[in-house]
Amino acid sequence: MNDLNTIAALLGGAILFLGLGSKWLSRSPLPPTLLALVIGGLVGPEVFNLINPEEMGDRPSLLEKAARLTLGIGLVGVALRIPREYPRRNWREMLVLIGLGMVLMWAISTALVFLILGLPFWMAALIGAIITPTDPVAASPIVTGKEAEENIPEPIRHAISFESGANDGLGYLFVFLP
């Protein structure tokens, strides 16, 4: 239980730190995700050893749970940014962007992995399926903030947000096919 309390305190502190510095961060050339990575490296076993995954149990299971939590938080953040009526009004564009776009990206990724790395076709198809979805956490700095609002039209920002959030769930289908 101490590990859980330490993680909750550190996560809360990091969120508080990022929240208090949000005005400075919005003007900084460093994306918040990079700052979060640095904080994670500092609290990990290599620097301050406040969180040591080796002592907490099965590492693959911990990574899977952390990845699911991170993805869940990212998807909720994306969902809260998109206007409620946006999917209903723009379903045709989103169908093309997600349906056709994902299939083409999967095919291109698979072909490149197959041709460049020389892996067996089904392994290349699996790797192509893994890298096809757009990460909503990575897309967030592109579509949020003052710079994005000034330089990217609102419909494009909403399209990027919707596509990055929707295709993560659909990416599972492509992973299971190979």
PDB file of C-alpha atoms in Angstrom:
ATOM      1  CA  MET A   1       0.000   0.000   0.000  1.00  0.00           C
ATOM      2  CA  ASN A   2       2.926   2.362   0.587  1.00  0.00           C
ATOM      3  CA  ASP A   3       3.882   2.118  -3.087  1.00  0.00           C
ATOM      4  CA  LEU A   4       0.353   3.067  -4.111  1.00  0.00           C
ATOM      5  CA  ASN A   5       0.377   6.057  -1.728  1.00  0.00           C
ATOM      6  CA  THR A   6       3.768   7.172  -3.050  1.00  0.00           C
ATOM      7  CA  ILE A   7       2.595   6.915  -6.647  1.00  0.00           C
ATOM      8  CA  ALA A   8      -0.653   8.786  -5.881  1.00  0.00           C
ATOM      9  CA  ALA A   9       1.260  11.557  -4.063  1.00  0.00           C
ATOM     10  CA  LEU A  10       3.831  11.900  -6.849  1.00  0.00           C
ATOM     11  CA  LEU A  11       1.189  11.862  -9.571  1.00  0.00           C
ATOM     12  CA  GLY A  12      -0.881  14.459  -7.703  1.00  0.00           C
ATOM     13  CA  GLY A  13       2.225  16.598  -7.154  1.00  0.00           C
ATOM     14  CA  ALA A  14       3.167  16.397 -10.826  1.00  0.00           C
ATOM     15  CA  ILE A  15      -0.363  17.371 -11.869  1.00  0.00           C
ATOM     16  CA  LEU A  16      -0.337  20.259  -9.384  1.00  0.00           C
ATOM     17  CA  PHE A  17       3.098  21.373 -10.616  1.00  0.00           C
ATOM     18  CA  LEU A  18       2.018  21.219 -14.264  1.00  0.00           C
ATOM     19  CA  GLY A  19      -1.249  22.999 -13.436  1.00  0.00           C
ATOM     20  CA  LEU A  20       0.460  25.831 -11.550  1.00  0.00           C
ATOM     21  CA  GLY A  21       2.983  26.231 -14.350  1.00  0.00           C
ATOM     22  CA  SER A  22       0.455  25.957 -17.173  1.00  0.00           C
ATOM     23  CA  LYS A  23       0.807  29.611 -18.188  1.00  0.00           C
ATOM     24  CA  TRP A  24       4.581  29.235 -18.414  1.00  0.00           C
ATOM     25  CA  LEU A  25       4.228  25.871 -20.177  1.00  0.00           C
ATOM     26  CA  SER A  26       1.931  27.357 -22.815  1.00  0.00           C
ATOM     27  CA  ARG A  27       4.721  29.768 -23.796  1.00  0.00           C
ATOM     28  CA  SER A  28       7.490  27.183 -23.516  1.00  0.00           C
ATOM     29  CA  PRO A  29       8.793  25.406 -26.612  1.00  0.00           C
ATOM     30  CA  LEU A  30       8.839  22.155 -24.593  1.00  0.00           C
ATOM     31  CA  PRO A  31       5.676  20.085 -24.834  1.00  0.00           C
ATOM     32  CA  PRO A  32       4.082  19.046 -21.508  1.00  0.00           C
ATOM     33  CA  THR A  33       4.503  15.388 -22.464  1.00  0.00           C
ATOM     34  CA  LEU A  34       8.290  15.859 -22.545  1.00  0.00           C
ATOM     35  CA  LEU A  35       8.198  17.491 -19.119  1.00  0.00           C
ATOM     36  CA  ALA A  36       6.125  14.589 -17.785  1.00  0.00           C
ATOM     37  CA  LEU A  37       8.706  12.171 -19.206  1.00  0.00           C
ATOM     38  CA  VAL A  38      11.493  14.045 -17.411  1.00  0.00           C
ATOM     39  CA  ILE A  39       9.542  13.963 -14.136  1.00  0.00           C
ATOM     40  CA  GLY A  40       8.994  10.235 -14.602  1.00  0.00           C
ATOM     41  CA  GLY A  41      12.695   9.704 -15.161  1.00  0.00           C
ATOM     42  CA  LEU A  42      13.550  11.691 -12.040  1.00  0.00           C
ATOM     43  CA  VAL A  43      11.211   9.783  -9.707  1.00  0.00           C
ATOM     44  CA  GLY A  44      12.215   6.411 -11.203  1.00  0.00           C
ATOM     45  CA  PRO A  45      14.907   4.040 -10.002  1.00  0.00           C
ATOM     46  CA  GLU A  46      17.704   5.647 -12.031  1.00  0.00           C
ATOM     47  CA  VAL A  47      17.686   9.014 -10.216  1.00  0.00           C
ATOM     48  CA  PHE A  48      15.727   9.452  -6.940  1.00  0.00           C
ATOM     49  CA  ASN A  49      14.310   5.889  -6.722  1.00  0.00           C
ATOM     50  CA  LEU A  50      10.941   7.064  -5.387  1.00  0.00           C
ATOM     51  CA  ILE A  51       9.132   4.571  -7.617  1.00  0.00           C
ATOM     52  CA  ASN A  52      10.797   1.272  -8.467  1.00  0.00           C
ATOM     53  CA  PRO A  53       8.675  -0.985 -10.694  1.00  0.00           C
ATOM     54  CA  GLU A  54      10.928  -3.979  -9.939  1.00  0.00           C
ATOM     55  CA  GLU A  55       9.788  -3.925  -6.305  1.00  0.00           C
ATOM     56  CA  MET A  56       6.107  -3.561  -7.145  1.00  0.00           C
ATOM     57  CA  GLY A  57       5.489  -6.882  -8.832  1.00  0.00           C
ATOM     58  CA  ASP A  58       5.175  -8.271 -12.322  1.00  0.00           C
ATOM     59  CA  ARG A  59       6.657  -5.626 -14.656  1.00  0.00           C
ATOM     60  CA  PRO A  60       4.650  -6.514 -17.824  1.00  0.00           C
ATOM     61  CA  SER A  61       1.413  -6.416 -15.833  1.00  0.00           C
ATOM     62  CA  LEU A  62       2.326  -3.033 -14.336  1.00  0.00           C
ATOM     63  CA  LEU A  63       3.202  -1.612 -17.746  1.00  0.00           C
ATOM     64  CA  GLU A  64      -0.061  -2.879 -19.207  1.00  0.00           C
ATOM     65  CA  LYS A  65      -2.104  -1.287 -16.400  1.00  0.00           C
ATOM     66  CA  ALA A  66      -0.184   1.984 -16.653  1.00  0.00           C
ATOM     67  CA  ALA A  67      -0.665   2.044 -20.433  1.00  0.00           C
ATOM     68  CA  ARG A  68      -4.412   1.422 -20.080  1.00  0.00           C
ATOM     69  CA  LEU A  69      -4.729   4.172 -17.471  1.00  0.00           C
ATOM     70  CA  THR A  70      -2.744   6.618 -19.599  1.00  0.00           C
ATOM     71  CA  LEU A  71      -4.782   5.796 -22.696  1.00  0.00           C
ATOM     72  CA  GLY A  72      -8.040   6.138 -20.756  1.00  0.00           C
ATOM     73  CA  ILE A  73      -7.068   9.549 -19.401  1.00  0.00           C
ATOM     74  CA  GLY A  74      -5.941  10.681 -22.866  1.00  0.00           C
ATOM     75  CA  LEU A  75      -9.160   9.528 -24.518  1.00  0.00           C
ATOM     76  CA  VAL A  76     -11.331  11.241 -21.898  1.00  0.00           C
ATOM     77  CA  GLY A  77      -9.355  14.442 -22.446  1.00  0.00           C
ATOM     78  CA  VAL A  78      -9.936  14.199 -26.199  1.00  0.00           C
ATOM     79  CA  ALA A  79     -13.621  13.447 -25.733  1.00  0.00           C
ATOM     80  CA  LEU A  80     -14.062  16.501 -23.521  1.00  0.00           C
ATOM     81  CA  ARG A  81     -12.447  18.753 -26.160  1.00  0.00           C
ATOM     82  CA  ILE A  82     -14.730  17.734 -29.017  1.00  0.00           C
ATOM     83  CA  PRO A  83     -18.102  19.513 -29.249  1.00  0.00           C
ATOM     84  CA  ARG A  84     -20.999  17.173 -28.584  1.00  0.00           C
ATOM     85  CA  GLU A  85     -22.597  17.618 -32.008  1.00  0.00           C
ATOM     86  CA  TYR A  86     -19.343  17.319 -33.976  1.00  0.00           C
ATOM     87  CA  PRO A  87     -19.486  13.541 -34.719  1.00  0.00           C
ATOM     88  CA  ARG A  88     -23.135  13.763 -35.792  1.00  0.00           C
ATOM     89  CA  ARG A  89     -22.527  16.692 -38.144  1.00  0.00           C
ATOM     90  CA  ASN A  90     -19.274  15.438 -39.650  1.00  0.00           C
ATOM     91  CA  TRP A  91     -19.760  11.668 -39.739  1.00  0.00           C
ATOM     92  CA  ARG A  92     -18.990  11.373 -43.467  1.00  0.00           C
ATOM     93  CA  GLU A  93     -15.630  13.107 -43.184  1.00  0.00           C
ATOM     94  CA  MET A  94     -14.760  11.107 -40.076  1.00  0.00           C
ATOM     95  CA  LEU A  95     -15.763   7.850 -41.759  1.00  0.00           C
ATOM     96  CA  VAL A  96     -13.411   8.611 -44.655  1.00  0.00           C
ATOM     97  CA  LEU A  97     -10.640   9.824 -42.360  1.00  0.00           C
ATOM     98  CA  ILE A  98     -10.849   6.874 -39.985  1.00  0.00           C
ATOM     99  CA  GLY A  99     -12.059   4.135 -42.331  1.00  0.00           C
ATOM    100  CA  LEU A 100     -10.078   4.825 -45.481  1.00  0.00           C
ATOM    101  CA  GLY A 101      -7.224   6.629 -43.724  1.00  0.00           C
ATOM    102  CA  MET A 102      -6.570   3.840 -41.238  1.00  0.00           C
ATOM    103  CA  VAL A 103      -6.729   1.120 -43.877  1.00  0.00           C
ATOM    104  CA  LEU A 104      -4.289   3.008 -46.124  1.00  0.00           C
ATOM    105  CA  MET A 105      -1.957   3.783 -43.225  1.00  0.00           C
ATOM    106  CA  TRP A 106      -1.990   0.125 -42.173  1.00  0.00           C
ATOM    107  CA  ALA A 107      -1.258  -1.015 -45.730  1.00  0.00           C
ATOM    108  CA  ILE A 108       1.545   1.521 -46.212  1.00  0.00           C
ATOM    109  CA  SER A 109       3.085   0.777 -42.791  1.00  0.00           C
ATOM    110  CA  THR A 110       2.918  -2.947 -43.419  1.00  0.00           C
ATOM    111  CA  ALA A 111       4.525  -2.597 -46.853  1.00  0.00           C
ATOM    112  CA  LEU A 112       7.327  -0.387 -45.535  1.00  0.00           C
ATOM    113  CA  VAL A 113       8.099  -2.712 -42.618  1.00  0.00           C
ATOM    114  CA  PHE A 114       7.977  -5.723 -44.943  1.00  0.00           C
ATOM    115  CA  LEU A 115      10.216  -4.161 -47.610  1.00  0.00           C
ATOM    116  CA  ILE A 116      12.678  -2.257 -45.433  1.00  0.00           C
ATOM    117  CA  LEU A 117      13.079  -4.610 -42.476  1.00  0.00           C
ATOM    118  CA  GLY A 118      12.515  -7.825 -44.410  1.00  0.00           C
ATOM    119  CA  LEU A 119      10.262  -9.329 -41.731  1.00  0.00           C
ATOM    120  CA  PRO A 120       7.689 -12.007 -42.557  1.00  0.00           C
ATOM    121  CA  PHE A 121       4.479 -10.538 -43.956  1.00  0.00           C
ATOM    122  CA  TRP A 122       2.268 -11.287 -40.943  1.00  0.00           C
ATOM    123  CA  MET A 123       4.830  -9.833 -38.531  1.00  0.00           C
ATOM    124  CA  ALA A 124       5.040  -6.726 -40.729  1.00  0.00           C
ATOM    125  CA  ALA A 125       1.221  -6.542 -40.713  1.00  0.00           C
ATOM    126  CA  LEU A 126       1.218  -6.685 -36.901  1.00  0.00           C
ATOM    127  CA  ILE A 127       3.834  -3.930 -36.609  1.00  0.00           C
ATOM    128  CA  GLY A 128       1.924  -1.872 -39.187  1.00  0.00           C
ATOM    129  CA  ALA A 129      -1.247  -2.277 -37.114  1.00  0.00           C
ATOM    130  CA  ILE A 130       0.567  -1.191 -33.958  1.00  0.00           C
ATOM    131  CA  ILE A 131       1.916   2.038 -35.468  1.00  0.00           C
ATOM    132  CA  THR A 132      -1.204   2.942 -37.464  1.00  0.00           C
ATOM    133  CA  PRO A 133      -3.351   4.660 -34.791  1.00  0.00           C
ATOM    134  CA  THR A 134      -2.634   8.307 -34.033  1.00  0.00           C
ATOM    135  CA  ASP A 135      -1.884   8.752 -30.344  1.00  0.00           C
ATOM    136  CA  PRO A 136      -4.343  11.194 -28.728  1.00  0.00           C
ATOM    137  CA  VAL A 137      -1.767  12.224 -26.115  1.00  0.00           C
ATOM    138  CA  ALA A 138       0.796  13.055 -28.806  1.00  0.00           C
ATOM    139  CA  ALA A 139      -1.825  14.879 -30.892  1.00  0.00           C
ATOM    140  CA  SER A 140      -2.992  17.062 -27.982  1.00  0.00           C
ATOM    141  CA  PRO A 141      -0.150  19.601 -28.084  1.00  0.00           C
ATOM    142  CA  ILE A 142      -0.805  20.074 -31.799  1.00  0.00           C
ATOM    143  CA  VAL A 143      -4.487  20.953 -31.405  1.00  0.00           C
ATOM    144  CA  THR A 144      -4.571  22.760 -28.049  1.00  0.00           C
ATOM    145  CA  GLY A 145      -3.214  26.046 -26.821  1.00  0.00           C
ATOM    146  CA  LYS A 146      -2.990  29.579 -28.074  1.00  0.00           C
ATOM    147  CA  GLU A 147      -0.760  28.780 -31.072  1.00  0.00           C
ATOM    148  CA  ALA A 148      -3.123  26.056 -32.307  1.00  0.00           C
ATOM    149  CA  GLU A 149      -6.173  28.291 -31.896  1.00  0.00           C
ATOM    150  CA  GLU A 150      -4.492  31.073 -33.888  1.00  0.00           C
ATOM    151  CA  ASN A 151      -3.003  28.946 -36.683  1.00  0.00           C
ATOM    152  CA  ILE A 152      -5.217  25.884 -37.141  1.00  0.00           C
ATOM    153  CA  PRO A 153      -8.894  26.268 -38.094  1.00  0.00           C
ATOM    154  CA  GLU A 154     -11.329  24.858 -35.536  1.00  0.00           C
ATOM    155  CA  PRO A 155     -12.790  22.167 -37.860  1.00  0.00           C
ATOM    156  CA  ILE A 156      -9.301  20.774 -38.516  1.00  0.00           C
ATOM    157  CA  ARG A 157      -8.445  20.773 -34.799  1.00  0.00           C
ATOM    158  CA  HIS A 158     -11.667  18.903 -34.039  1.00  0.00           C
ATOM    159  CA  ALA A 159     -11.031  16.451 -36.886  1.00  0.00           C
ATOM    160  CA  ILE A 160      -7.519  15.663 -35.596  1.00  0.00           C
ATOM    161  CA  SER A 161      -8.815  15.239 -32.042  1.00  0.00           C
ATOM    162  CA  PHE A 162     -11.722  13.029 -33.078  1.00  0.00           C
ATOM    163  CA  GLU A 163      -9.593  10.888 -35.376  1.00  0.00           C
ATOM    164  CA  SER A 164      -6.851  10.399 -32.795  1.00  0.00           C
ATOM    165  CA  GLY A 165      -9.376   9.400 -30.138  1.00  0.00           C
ATOM    166  CA  ALA A 166     -11.520   7.136 -32.299  1.00  0.00           C
ATOM    167  CA  ASN A 167      -8.783   5.235 -34.064  1.00  0.00           C
ATOM    168  CA  ASP A 168      -7.126   3.967 -30.875  1.00  0.00           C
ATOM    169  CA  GLY A 169     -10.053   1.673 -30.182  1.00  0.00           C
ATOM    170  CA  LEU A 170     -10.328   0.699 -33.832  1.00  0.00           C
ATOM    171  CA  GLY A 171      -6.605  -0.059 -33.901  1.00  0.00           C
ATOM    172  CA  TYR A 172      -7.299  -3.217 -31.895  1.00  0.00           C
ATOM    173  CA  LEU A 173      -9.143  -4.650 -34.903  1.00  0.00           C
ATOM    174  CA  PHE A 174      -6.060  -4.236 -37.071  1.00  0.00           C
ATOM    175  CA  VAL A 175      -3.844  -5.807 -34.389  1.00  0.00           C
ATOM    176  CA  PHE A 176      -6.050  -8.900 -34.196  1.00  0.00           C
ATOM    177  CA  LEU A 177      -6.193  -9.447 -37.957  1.00  0.00           C
ATOM    178  CA  PRO A 178      -2.568 -10.631 -38.394  1.00  0.00           C
TER     179      PRO A 178
END
